[in-house]
Short mmCIF file of C-alpha atoms and ligand atoms in Angstrom, two decimals:
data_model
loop_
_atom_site.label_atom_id
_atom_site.label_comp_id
_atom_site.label_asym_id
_atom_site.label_seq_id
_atom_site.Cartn_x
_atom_site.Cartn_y
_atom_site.Cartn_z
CA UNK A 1 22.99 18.71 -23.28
CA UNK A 2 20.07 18.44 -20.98
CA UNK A 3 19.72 15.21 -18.98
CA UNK A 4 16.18 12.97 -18.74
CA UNK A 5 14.94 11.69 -15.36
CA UNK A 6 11.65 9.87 -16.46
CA UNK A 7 9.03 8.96 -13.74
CA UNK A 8 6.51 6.16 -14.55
CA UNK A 9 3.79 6.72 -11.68
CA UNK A 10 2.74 9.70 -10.66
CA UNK A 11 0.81 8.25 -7.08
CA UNK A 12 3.43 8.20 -3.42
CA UNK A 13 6.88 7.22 -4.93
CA UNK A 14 6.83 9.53 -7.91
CA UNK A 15 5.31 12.23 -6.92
CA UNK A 16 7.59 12.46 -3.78
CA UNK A 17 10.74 11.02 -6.22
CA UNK A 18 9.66 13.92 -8.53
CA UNK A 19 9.64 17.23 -6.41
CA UNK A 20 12.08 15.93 -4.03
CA UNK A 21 15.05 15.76 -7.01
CA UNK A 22 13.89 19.02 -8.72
CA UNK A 23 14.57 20.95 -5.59
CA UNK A 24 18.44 19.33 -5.84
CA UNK A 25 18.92 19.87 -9.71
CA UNK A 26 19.12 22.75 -11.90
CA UNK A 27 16.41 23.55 -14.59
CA UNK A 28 19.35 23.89 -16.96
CA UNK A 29 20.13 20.76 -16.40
CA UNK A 30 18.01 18.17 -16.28
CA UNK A 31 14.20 17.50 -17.19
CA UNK A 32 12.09 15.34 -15.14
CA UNK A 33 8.84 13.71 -16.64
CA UNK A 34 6.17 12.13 -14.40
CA UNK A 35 4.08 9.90 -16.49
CA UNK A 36 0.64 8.93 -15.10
CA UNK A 37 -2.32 7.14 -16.98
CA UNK A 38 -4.99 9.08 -15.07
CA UNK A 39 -4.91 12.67 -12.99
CA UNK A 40 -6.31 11.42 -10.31
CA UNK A 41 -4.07 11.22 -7.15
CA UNK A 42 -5.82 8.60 -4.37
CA UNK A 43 -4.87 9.09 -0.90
CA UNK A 44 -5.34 5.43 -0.68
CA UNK A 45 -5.35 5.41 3.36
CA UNK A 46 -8.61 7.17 2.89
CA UNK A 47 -10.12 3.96 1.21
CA UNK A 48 -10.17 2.34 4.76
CA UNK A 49 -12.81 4.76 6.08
CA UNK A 50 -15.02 5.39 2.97
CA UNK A 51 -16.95 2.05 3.77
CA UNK A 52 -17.90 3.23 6.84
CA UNK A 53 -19.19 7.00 5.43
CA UNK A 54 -16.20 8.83 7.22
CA UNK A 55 -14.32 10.32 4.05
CA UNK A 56 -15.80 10.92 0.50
CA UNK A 57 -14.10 10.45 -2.89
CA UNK A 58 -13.58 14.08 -2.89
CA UNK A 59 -11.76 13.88 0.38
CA UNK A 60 -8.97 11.48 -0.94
CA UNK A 61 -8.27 12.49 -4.02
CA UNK A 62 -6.66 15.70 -5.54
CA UNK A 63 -5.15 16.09 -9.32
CA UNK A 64 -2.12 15.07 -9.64
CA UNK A 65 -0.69 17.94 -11.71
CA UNK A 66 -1.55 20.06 -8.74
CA UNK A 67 0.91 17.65 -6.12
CA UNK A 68 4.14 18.12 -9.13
CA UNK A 69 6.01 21.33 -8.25
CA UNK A 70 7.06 23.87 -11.12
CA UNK A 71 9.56 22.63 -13.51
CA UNK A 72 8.00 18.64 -13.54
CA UNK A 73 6.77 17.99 -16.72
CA UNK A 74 3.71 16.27 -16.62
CA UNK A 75 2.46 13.21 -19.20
CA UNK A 76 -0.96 11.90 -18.85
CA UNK A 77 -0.57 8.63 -20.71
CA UNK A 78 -0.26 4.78 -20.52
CA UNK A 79 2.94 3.26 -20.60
CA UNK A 80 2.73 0.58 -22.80
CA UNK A 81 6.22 -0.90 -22.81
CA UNK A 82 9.92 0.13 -21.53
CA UNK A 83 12.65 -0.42 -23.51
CA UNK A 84 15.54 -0.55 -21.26
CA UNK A 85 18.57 -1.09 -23.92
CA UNK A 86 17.40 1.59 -25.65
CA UNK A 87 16.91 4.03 -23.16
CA UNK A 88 13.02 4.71 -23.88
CA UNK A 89 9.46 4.09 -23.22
CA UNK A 90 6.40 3.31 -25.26
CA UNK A 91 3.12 5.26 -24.95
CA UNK A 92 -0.28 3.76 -25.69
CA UNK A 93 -1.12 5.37 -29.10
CA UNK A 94 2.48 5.62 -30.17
CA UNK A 95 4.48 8.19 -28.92
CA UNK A 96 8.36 7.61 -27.80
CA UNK A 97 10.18 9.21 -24.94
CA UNK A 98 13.69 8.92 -24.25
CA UNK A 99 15.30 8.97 -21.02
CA UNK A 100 18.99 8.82 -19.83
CA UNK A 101 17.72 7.07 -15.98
CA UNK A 102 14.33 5.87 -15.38
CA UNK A 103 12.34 5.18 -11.86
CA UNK A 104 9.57 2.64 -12.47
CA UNK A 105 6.87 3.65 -9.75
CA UNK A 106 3.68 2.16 -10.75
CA UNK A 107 3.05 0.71 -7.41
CA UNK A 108 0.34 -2.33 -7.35
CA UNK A 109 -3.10 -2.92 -7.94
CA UNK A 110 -6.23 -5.15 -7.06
CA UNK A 111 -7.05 -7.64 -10.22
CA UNK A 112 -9.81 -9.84 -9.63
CA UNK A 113 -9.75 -11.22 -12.19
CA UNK A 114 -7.06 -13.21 -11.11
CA UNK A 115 -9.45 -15.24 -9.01
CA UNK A 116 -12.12 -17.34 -11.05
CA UNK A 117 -15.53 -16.44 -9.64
CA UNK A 118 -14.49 -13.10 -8.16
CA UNK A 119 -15.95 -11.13 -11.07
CA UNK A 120 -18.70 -13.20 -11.30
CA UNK A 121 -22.38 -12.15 -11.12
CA UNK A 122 -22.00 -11.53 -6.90
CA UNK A 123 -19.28 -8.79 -7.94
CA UNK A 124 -20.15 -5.65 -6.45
CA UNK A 125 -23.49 -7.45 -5.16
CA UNK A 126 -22.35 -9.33 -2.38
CA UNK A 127 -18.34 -9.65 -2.97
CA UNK A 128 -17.02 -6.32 -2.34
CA UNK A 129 -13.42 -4.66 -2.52
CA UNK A 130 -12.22 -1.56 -1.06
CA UNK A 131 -9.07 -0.71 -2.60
CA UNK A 132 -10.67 1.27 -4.89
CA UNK A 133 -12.46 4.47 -4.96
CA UNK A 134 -15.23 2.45 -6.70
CA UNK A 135 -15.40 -0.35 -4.55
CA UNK A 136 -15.41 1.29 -1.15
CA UNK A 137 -18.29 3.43 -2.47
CA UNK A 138 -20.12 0.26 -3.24
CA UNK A 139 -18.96 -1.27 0.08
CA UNK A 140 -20.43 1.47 1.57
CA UNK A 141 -23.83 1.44 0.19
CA UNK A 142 -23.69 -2.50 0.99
CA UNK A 143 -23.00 -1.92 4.92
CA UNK A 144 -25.90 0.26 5.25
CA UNK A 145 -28.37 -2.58 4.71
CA UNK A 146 -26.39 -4.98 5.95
CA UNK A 147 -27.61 -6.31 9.37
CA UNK A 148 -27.57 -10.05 9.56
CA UNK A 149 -25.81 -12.94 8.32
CA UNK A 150 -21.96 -13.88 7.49
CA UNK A 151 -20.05 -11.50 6.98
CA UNK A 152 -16.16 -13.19 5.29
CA UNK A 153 -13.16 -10.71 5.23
CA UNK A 154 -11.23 -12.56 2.92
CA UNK A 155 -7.20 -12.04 2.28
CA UNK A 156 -6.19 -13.66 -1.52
CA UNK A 157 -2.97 -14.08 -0.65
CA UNK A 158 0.43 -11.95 -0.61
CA UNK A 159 2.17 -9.68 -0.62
CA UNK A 160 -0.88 -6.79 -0.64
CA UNK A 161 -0.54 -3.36 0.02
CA UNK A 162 -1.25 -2.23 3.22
CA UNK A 163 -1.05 -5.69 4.56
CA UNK A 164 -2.82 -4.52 7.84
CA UNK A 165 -5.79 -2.80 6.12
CA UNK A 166 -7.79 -5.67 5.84
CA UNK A 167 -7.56 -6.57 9.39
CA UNK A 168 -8.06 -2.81 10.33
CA UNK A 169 -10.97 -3.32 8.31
CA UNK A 170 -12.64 -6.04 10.11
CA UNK A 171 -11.71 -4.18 13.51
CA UNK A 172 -13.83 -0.95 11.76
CA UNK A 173 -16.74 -3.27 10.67
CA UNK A 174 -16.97 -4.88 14.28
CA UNK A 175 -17.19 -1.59 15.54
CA UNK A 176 -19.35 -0.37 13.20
CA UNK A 177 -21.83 -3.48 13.55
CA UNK A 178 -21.84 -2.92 17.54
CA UNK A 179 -22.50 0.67 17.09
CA UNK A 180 -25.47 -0.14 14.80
CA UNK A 181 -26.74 -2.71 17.89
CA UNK A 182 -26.94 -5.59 14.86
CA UNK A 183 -23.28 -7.37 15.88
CA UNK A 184 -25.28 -10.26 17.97
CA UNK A 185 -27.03 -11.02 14.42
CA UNK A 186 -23.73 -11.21 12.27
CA UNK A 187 -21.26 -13.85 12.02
CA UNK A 188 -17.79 -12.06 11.53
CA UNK A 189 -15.26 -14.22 9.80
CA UNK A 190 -11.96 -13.74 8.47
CA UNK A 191 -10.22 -15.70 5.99
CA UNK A 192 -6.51 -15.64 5.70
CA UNK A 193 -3.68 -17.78 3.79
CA UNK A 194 -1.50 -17.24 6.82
CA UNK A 195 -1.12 -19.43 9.42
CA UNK A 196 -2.35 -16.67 11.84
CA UNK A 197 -3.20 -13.04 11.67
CA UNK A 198 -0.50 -11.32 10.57
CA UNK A 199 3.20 -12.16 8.92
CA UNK A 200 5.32 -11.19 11.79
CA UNK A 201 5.33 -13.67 15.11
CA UNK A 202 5.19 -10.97 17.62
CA UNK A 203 2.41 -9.01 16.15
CA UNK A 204 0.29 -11.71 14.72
CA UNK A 205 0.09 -12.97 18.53
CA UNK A 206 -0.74 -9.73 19.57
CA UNK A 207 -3.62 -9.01 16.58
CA UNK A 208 -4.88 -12.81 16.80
CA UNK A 209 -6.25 -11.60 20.10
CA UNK A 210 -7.80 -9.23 19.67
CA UNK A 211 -9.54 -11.10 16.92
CA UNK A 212 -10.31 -13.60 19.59
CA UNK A 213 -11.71 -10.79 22.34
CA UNK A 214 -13.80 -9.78 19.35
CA UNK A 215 -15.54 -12.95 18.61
CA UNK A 216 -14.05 -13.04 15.13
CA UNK A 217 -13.41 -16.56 13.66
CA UNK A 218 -10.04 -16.96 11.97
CA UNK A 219 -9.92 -19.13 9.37
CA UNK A 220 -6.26 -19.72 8.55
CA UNK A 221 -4.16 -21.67 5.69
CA UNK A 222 -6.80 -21.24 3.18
CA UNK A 223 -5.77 -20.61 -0.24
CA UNK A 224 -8.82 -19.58 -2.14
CA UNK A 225 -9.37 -21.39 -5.79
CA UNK A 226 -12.37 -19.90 -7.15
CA UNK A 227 -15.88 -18.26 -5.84
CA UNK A 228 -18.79 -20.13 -6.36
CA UNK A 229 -21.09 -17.46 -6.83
CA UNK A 230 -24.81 -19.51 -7.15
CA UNK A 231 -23.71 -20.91 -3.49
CA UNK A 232 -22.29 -17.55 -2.48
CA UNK A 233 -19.25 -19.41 -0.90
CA UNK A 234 -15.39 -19.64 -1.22
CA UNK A 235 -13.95 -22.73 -2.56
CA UNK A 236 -10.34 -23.44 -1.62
CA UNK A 237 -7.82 -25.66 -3.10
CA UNK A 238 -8.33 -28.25 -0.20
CA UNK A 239 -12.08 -28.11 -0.80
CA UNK A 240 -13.02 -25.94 2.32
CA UNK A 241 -15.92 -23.98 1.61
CA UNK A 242 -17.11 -20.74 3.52
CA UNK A 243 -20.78 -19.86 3.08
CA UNK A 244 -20.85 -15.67 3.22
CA UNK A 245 -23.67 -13.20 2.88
CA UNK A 246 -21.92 -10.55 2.67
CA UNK A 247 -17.94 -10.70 1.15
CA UNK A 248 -15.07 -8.38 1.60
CA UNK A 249 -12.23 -9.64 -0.37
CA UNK A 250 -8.81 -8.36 -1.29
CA UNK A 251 -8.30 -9.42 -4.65
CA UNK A 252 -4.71 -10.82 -5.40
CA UNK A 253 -2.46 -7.61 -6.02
CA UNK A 254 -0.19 -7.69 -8.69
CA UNK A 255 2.99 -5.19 -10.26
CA UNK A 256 1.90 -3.62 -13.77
CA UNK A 257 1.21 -5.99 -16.58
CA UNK A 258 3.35 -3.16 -18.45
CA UNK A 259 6.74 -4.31 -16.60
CA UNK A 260 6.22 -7.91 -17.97
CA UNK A 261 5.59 -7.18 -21.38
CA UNK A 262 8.82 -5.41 -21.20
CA UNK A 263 10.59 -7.83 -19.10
CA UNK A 264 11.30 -6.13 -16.17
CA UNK A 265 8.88 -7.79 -13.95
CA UNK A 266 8.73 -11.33 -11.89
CA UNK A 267 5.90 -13.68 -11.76
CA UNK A 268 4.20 -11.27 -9.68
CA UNK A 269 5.10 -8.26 -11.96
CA UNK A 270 7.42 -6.37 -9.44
CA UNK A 271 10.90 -5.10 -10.74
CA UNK A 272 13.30 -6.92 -9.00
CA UNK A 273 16.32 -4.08 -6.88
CA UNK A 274 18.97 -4.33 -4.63
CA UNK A 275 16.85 -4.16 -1.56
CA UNK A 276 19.48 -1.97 -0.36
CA UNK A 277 19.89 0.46 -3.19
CA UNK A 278 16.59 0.33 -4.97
CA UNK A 279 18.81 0.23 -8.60
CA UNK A 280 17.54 -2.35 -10.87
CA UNK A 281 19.64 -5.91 -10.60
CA UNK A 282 19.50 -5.68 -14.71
CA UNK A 283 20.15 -2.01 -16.02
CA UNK A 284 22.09 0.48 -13.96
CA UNK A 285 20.12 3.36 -15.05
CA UNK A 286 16.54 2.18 -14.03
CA UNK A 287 15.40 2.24 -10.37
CA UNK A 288 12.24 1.05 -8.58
CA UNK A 289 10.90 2.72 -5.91
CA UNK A 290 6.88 2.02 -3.81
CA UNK A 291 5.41 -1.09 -4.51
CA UNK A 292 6.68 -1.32 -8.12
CA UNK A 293 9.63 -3.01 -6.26
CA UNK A 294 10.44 -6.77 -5.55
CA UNK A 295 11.24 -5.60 -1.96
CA UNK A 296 11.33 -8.00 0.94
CA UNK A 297 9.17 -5.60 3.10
CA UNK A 298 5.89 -4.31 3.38
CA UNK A 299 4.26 -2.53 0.40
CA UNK A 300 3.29 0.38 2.20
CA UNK A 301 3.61 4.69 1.53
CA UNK A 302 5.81 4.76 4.16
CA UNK A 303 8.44 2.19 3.08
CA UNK A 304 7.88 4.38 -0.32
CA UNK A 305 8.58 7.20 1.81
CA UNK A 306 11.48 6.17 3.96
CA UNK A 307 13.19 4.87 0.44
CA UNK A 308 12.07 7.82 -1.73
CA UNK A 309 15.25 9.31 1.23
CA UNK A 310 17.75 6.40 0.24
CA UNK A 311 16.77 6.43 -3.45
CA UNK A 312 17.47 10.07 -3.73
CA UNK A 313 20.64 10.15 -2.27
CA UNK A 314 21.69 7.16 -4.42
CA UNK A 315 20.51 9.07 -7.22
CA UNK A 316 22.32 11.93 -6.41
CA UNK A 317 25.59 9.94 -6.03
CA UNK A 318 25.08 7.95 -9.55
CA UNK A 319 25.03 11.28 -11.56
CA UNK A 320 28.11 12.38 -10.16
CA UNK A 321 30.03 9.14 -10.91
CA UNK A 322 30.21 8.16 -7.08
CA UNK A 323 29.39 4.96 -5.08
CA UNK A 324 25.98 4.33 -4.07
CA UNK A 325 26.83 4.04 0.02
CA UNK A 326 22.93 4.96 0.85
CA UNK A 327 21.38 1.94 2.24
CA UNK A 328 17.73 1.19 2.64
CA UNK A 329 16.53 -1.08 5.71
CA UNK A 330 13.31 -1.95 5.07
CA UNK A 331 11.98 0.71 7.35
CA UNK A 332 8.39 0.52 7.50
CA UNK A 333 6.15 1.91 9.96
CA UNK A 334 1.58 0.66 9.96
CA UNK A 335 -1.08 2.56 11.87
CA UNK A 336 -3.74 0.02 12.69
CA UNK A 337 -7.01 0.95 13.06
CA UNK A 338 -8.90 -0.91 16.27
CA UNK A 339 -12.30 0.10 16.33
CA UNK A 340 -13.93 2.30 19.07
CA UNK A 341 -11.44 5.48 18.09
CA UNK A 342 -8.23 3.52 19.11
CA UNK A 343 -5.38 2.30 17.16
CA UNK A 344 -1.82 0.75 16.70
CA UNK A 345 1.07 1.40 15.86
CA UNK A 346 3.89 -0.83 13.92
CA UNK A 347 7.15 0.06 13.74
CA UNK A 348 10.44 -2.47 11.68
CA UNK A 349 12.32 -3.25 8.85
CA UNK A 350 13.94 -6.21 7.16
CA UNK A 351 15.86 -7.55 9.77
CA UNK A 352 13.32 -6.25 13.33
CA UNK A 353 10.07 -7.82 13.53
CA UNK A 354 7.34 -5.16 15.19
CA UNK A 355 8.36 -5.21 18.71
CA UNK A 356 6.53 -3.18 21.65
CA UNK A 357 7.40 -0.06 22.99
CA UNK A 358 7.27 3.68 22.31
CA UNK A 359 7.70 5.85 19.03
CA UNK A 360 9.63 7.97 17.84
CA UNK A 361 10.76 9.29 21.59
CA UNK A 362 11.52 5.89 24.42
CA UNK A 363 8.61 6.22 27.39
CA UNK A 364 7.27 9.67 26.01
CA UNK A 365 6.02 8.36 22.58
CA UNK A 366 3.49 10.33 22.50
CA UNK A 367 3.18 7.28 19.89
CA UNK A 368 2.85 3.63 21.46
CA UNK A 369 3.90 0.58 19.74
CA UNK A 370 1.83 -2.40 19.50
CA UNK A 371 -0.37 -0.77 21.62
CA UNK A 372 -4.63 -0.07 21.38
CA UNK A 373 -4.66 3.78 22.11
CA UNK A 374 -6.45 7.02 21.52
CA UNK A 375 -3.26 8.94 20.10
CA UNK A 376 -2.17 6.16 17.52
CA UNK A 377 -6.04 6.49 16.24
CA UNK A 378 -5.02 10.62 16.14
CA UNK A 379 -2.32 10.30 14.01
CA UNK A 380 -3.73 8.21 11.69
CA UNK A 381 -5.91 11.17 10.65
CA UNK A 382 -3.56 13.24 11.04
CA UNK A 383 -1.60 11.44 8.60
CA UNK A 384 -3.71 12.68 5.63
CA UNK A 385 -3.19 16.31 5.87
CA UNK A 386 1.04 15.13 6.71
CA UNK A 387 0.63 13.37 3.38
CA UNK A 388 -1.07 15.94 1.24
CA UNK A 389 1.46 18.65 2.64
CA UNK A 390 4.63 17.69 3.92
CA UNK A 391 5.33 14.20 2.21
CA UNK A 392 3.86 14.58 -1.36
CA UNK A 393 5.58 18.03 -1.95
CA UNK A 394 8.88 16.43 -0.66
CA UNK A 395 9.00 18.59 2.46
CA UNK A 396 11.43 16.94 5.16
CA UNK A 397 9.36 15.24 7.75
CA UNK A 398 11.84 14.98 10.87
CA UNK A 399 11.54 10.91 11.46
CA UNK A 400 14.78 9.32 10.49
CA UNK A 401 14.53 7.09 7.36
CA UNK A 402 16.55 4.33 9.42
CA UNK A 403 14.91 1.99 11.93
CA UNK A 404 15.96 2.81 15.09
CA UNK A 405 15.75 0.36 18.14
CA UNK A 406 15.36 3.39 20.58
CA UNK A 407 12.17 2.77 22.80
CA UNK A 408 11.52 -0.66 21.59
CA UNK A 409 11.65 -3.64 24.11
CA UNK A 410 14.51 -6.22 22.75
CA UNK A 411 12.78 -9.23 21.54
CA UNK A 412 13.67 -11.74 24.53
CA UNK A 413 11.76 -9.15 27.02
CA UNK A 414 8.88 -9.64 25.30
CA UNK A 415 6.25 -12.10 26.83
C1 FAD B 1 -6.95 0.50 1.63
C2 FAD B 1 -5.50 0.92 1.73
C3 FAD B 1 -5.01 1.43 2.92
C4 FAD B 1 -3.68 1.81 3.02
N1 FAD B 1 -3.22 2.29 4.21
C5 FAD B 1 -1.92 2.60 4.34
C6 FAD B 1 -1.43 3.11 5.58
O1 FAD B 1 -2.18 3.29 6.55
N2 FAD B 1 -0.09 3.40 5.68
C7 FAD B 1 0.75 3.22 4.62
O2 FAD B 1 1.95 3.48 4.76
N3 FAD B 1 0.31 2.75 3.43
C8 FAD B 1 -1.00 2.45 3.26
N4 FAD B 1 -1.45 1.99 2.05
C9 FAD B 1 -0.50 1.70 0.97
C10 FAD B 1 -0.03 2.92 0.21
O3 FAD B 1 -1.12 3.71 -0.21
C11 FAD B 1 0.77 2.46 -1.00
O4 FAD B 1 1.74 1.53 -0.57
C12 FAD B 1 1.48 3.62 -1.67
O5 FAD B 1 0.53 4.52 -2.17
C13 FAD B 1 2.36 3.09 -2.80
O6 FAD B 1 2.86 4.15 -3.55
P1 FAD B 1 3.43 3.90 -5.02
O7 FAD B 1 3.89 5.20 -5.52
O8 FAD B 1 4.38 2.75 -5.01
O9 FAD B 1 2.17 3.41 -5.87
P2 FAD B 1 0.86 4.23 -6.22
O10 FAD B 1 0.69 5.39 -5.30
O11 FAD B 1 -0.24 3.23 -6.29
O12 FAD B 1 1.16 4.84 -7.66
C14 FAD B 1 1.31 4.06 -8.80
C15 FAD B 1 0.93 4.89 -10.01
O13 FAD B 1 1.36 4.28 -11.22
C16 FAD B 1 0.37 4.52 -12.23
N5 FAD B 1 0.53 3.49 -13.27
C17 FAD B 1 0.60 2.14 -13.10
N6 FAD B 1 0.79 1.54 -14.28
C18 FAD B 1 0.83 2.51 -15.22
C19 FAD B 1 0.99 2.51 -16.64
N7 FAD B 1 1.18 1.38 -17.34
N8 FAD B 1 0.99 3.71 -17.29
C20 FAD B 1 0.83 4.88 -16.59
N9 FAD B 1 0.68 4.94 -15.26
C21 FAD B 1 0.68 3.77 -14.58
C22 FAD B 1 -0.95 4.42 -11.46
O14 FAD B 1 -1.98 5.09 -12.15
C23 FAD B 1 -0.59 5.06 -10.13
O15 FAD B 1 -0.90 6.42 -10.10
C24 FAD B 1 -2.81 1.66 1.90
C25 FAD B 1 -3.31 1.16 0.69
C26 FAD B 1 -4.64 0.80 0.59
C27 FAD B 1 -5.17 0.27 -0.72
#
């Protein structure tokens, strides 16, 4: 009898998950079922530039039937509800499907209406979002009349996606403001929950300057509690309030409310794994792969795409009986946007905090690791037509799925 691989998600993980193990199995075999809500796939680095006119909707987003490769079935439905002891999955409006193992790859998403105040009148007004299509469009149209005043870049609190974007973000805008000769008028602040810029010692030193040499004020520790929209002003829990003109917020980013009705999810909504195996610490069968998992590492496409690697060779190894020996490491590697056609580059995993150096080859690069340059900037663009046709189709990509310490300077060189 045939065997059931069900996908939930059909963005990064499952897509990639999806044509990746239909090139390994036969036809005869096995089905595999990508269930998506929407058919809209969102090339969700794209969002970054769409506030400053560079990409258009049509630019980042493709059909997702188009990215599955013959023989994935495709399901355009809401999942309403897994039921892992029986081996099946609830669609909105009734319908059943059964599967014999299960990824859960519904990544994360923005919900402001986590936030009291952040969906208030000022929504979409003067409080803007960019992590969606919808919002950066808005954004967009809000940046060309913007030309005085406070400007807040505000961080909810973690973990986001992308947890660099919204500091690439306020590198962009600074840029953007200069090149528009209005930067003198506008008061650039951003507001974080950290302690500093980033999570990672090393780096955060590194991006906290260049916040400094930018004139940005950093406004640390602060834990938003609501938005009072008649003052136009974050309130935090301490009672700090910051006055804004114009707001660019990223709303607290939750798991799918789907994998707590079905009791899968933590507080958060993310499936908790085996960091190292991806397989779900409750049912053997079910996986989580992308942001849909409780992983202690960036949420980020390429941690989906260094695991999709580990996940399918665990995979691989569970249907045959075997051990799973593949080991994820946390590998996740950031582009960072700088303004002025420059860029970084991030490079660790669970264990390696970003470090310096050179990537993937030691002194050659051509990549350079936290690092302003002209080629990191490069291959961020380049990185959308990689994604479109090398990742999403499940085409190798020849950058090991490991960390490797190979052109990085060992933590006690660095300054
Ligand atoms: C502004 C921005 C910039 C970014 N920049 C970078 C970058 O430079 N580098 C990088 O590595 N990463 C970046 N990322 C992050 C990266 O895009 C994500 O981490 C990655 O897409 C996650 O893939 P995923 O498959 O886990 O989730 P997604 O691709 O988000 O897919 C989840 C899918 O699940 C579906 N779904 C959810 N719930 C249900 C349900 N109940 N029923 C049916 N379908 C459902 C959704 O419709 C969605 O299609 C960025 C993200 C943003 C927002």
């Amino acid at each position: 009898m045939k065997q059931t691989l069900l996908i939930l998600g059909g963005g990064t993980a499952g897509t990639m998950i999806a044509n990746t193990v239909r090139k390994r199995l036969p036809e005869v075999d096995w089905d595999i079922t990508v269930i998506d809500r929407d058919d809209v796939h969102l090339y969700q680095p794209g969002l970054l530039f769409m506030p400053f006119g560079r990409y258009t909707r049509d630019q980042v987003t493709r059909s997702r039937r188009s990215c599955l490769i013959e023989g994935v079935t495709f399901v355009l439905a809401e999942v309403e509800r897994i039921e892992p002891s029986s081996n099946e999955v609830r669609l909105v409006g009734g319908d059943v499907l059964d599967y014999d193992y299960l990824v859960v790859a519904t990544g994360t998403s923005s919900r402001p209406d986590q936030t009291p105040g952040m969906l208030g009148p000022q929504w979409r007004k003067s409080v803007f979002d960019f992590f969606t299509v919808d919002g950066a469009e808005a954004l967009a149209a809000a940046l060309t009349r913007f030309d005085h005043g406070r400007l807040v870049v505000h961080l909810t609190d973690m973990p986001i996606k992308c947890p660099v974007a919204p500091l690439e973000f306020t590198f962009l805008v600074d840029a953007w403001l200069r090149d528009k000769g209005c930067r003198e008028a506008v008061d650039l602040i951003y507001v974080t929950p950290l302690a500093g810029a980033f999570t990672k010692p090393i780096a955060s030193a590194q991006l906290g300057h260049m916040l400094e040499d930018r004139r940005i004020t950093v406004e640390p520790d602060f834990l938003v509690e609501r938005i009072d929209n008649e003052a136009k002003a974050l309130v935090s829990y301490d009672e700090r309030v910051i006055p804004f003109d114009l707001l660019v917020t990223i709303p607290l980013n939750m798991g799918s409310d789907m994998l707590m009705r079905s009791g899968l999810g933590n507080e958060l909504g993310y499936v908790p794994v085996d960091k190292h195996t991806l397989q779900s610490t409750q049912w053997p069968n079910v996986f989580a792969v992308g942001d849909a998992a409780d992983l202690p590492t960036s949420k980020a496409g390429s941690v989906a795409h260094f695991s999709v690697e580990i996940f399918v060779d665990n995979f691989l190894s569970l249907i045959e009986g075997k051990e799973l020996t593949a080991s994820f490491d946390g590998h996740a590697n950031c582009f960072i946007e700088s303004g002025d056609g420059k860029g970084l580059l991030i490079d660790f995993n669970y264990d390696t905090e970003p470090l310096p150096g050179s990537y993937p080859l030691p002194t050659i690069g051509p990549l350079k690791l936290l690092k302003e340059t002209r080629s990191n900037h490069l291959g961020k663009l380049a990185f959308r037509w990689v994604y479109w046709n090398v990742l999403l189709p499940g085409r190798p990509l020849p950058l090991p799925s490991h960390m490797s310490m190979v052109g990085k300077k060992p933590p006690a060189l660095v300054p």
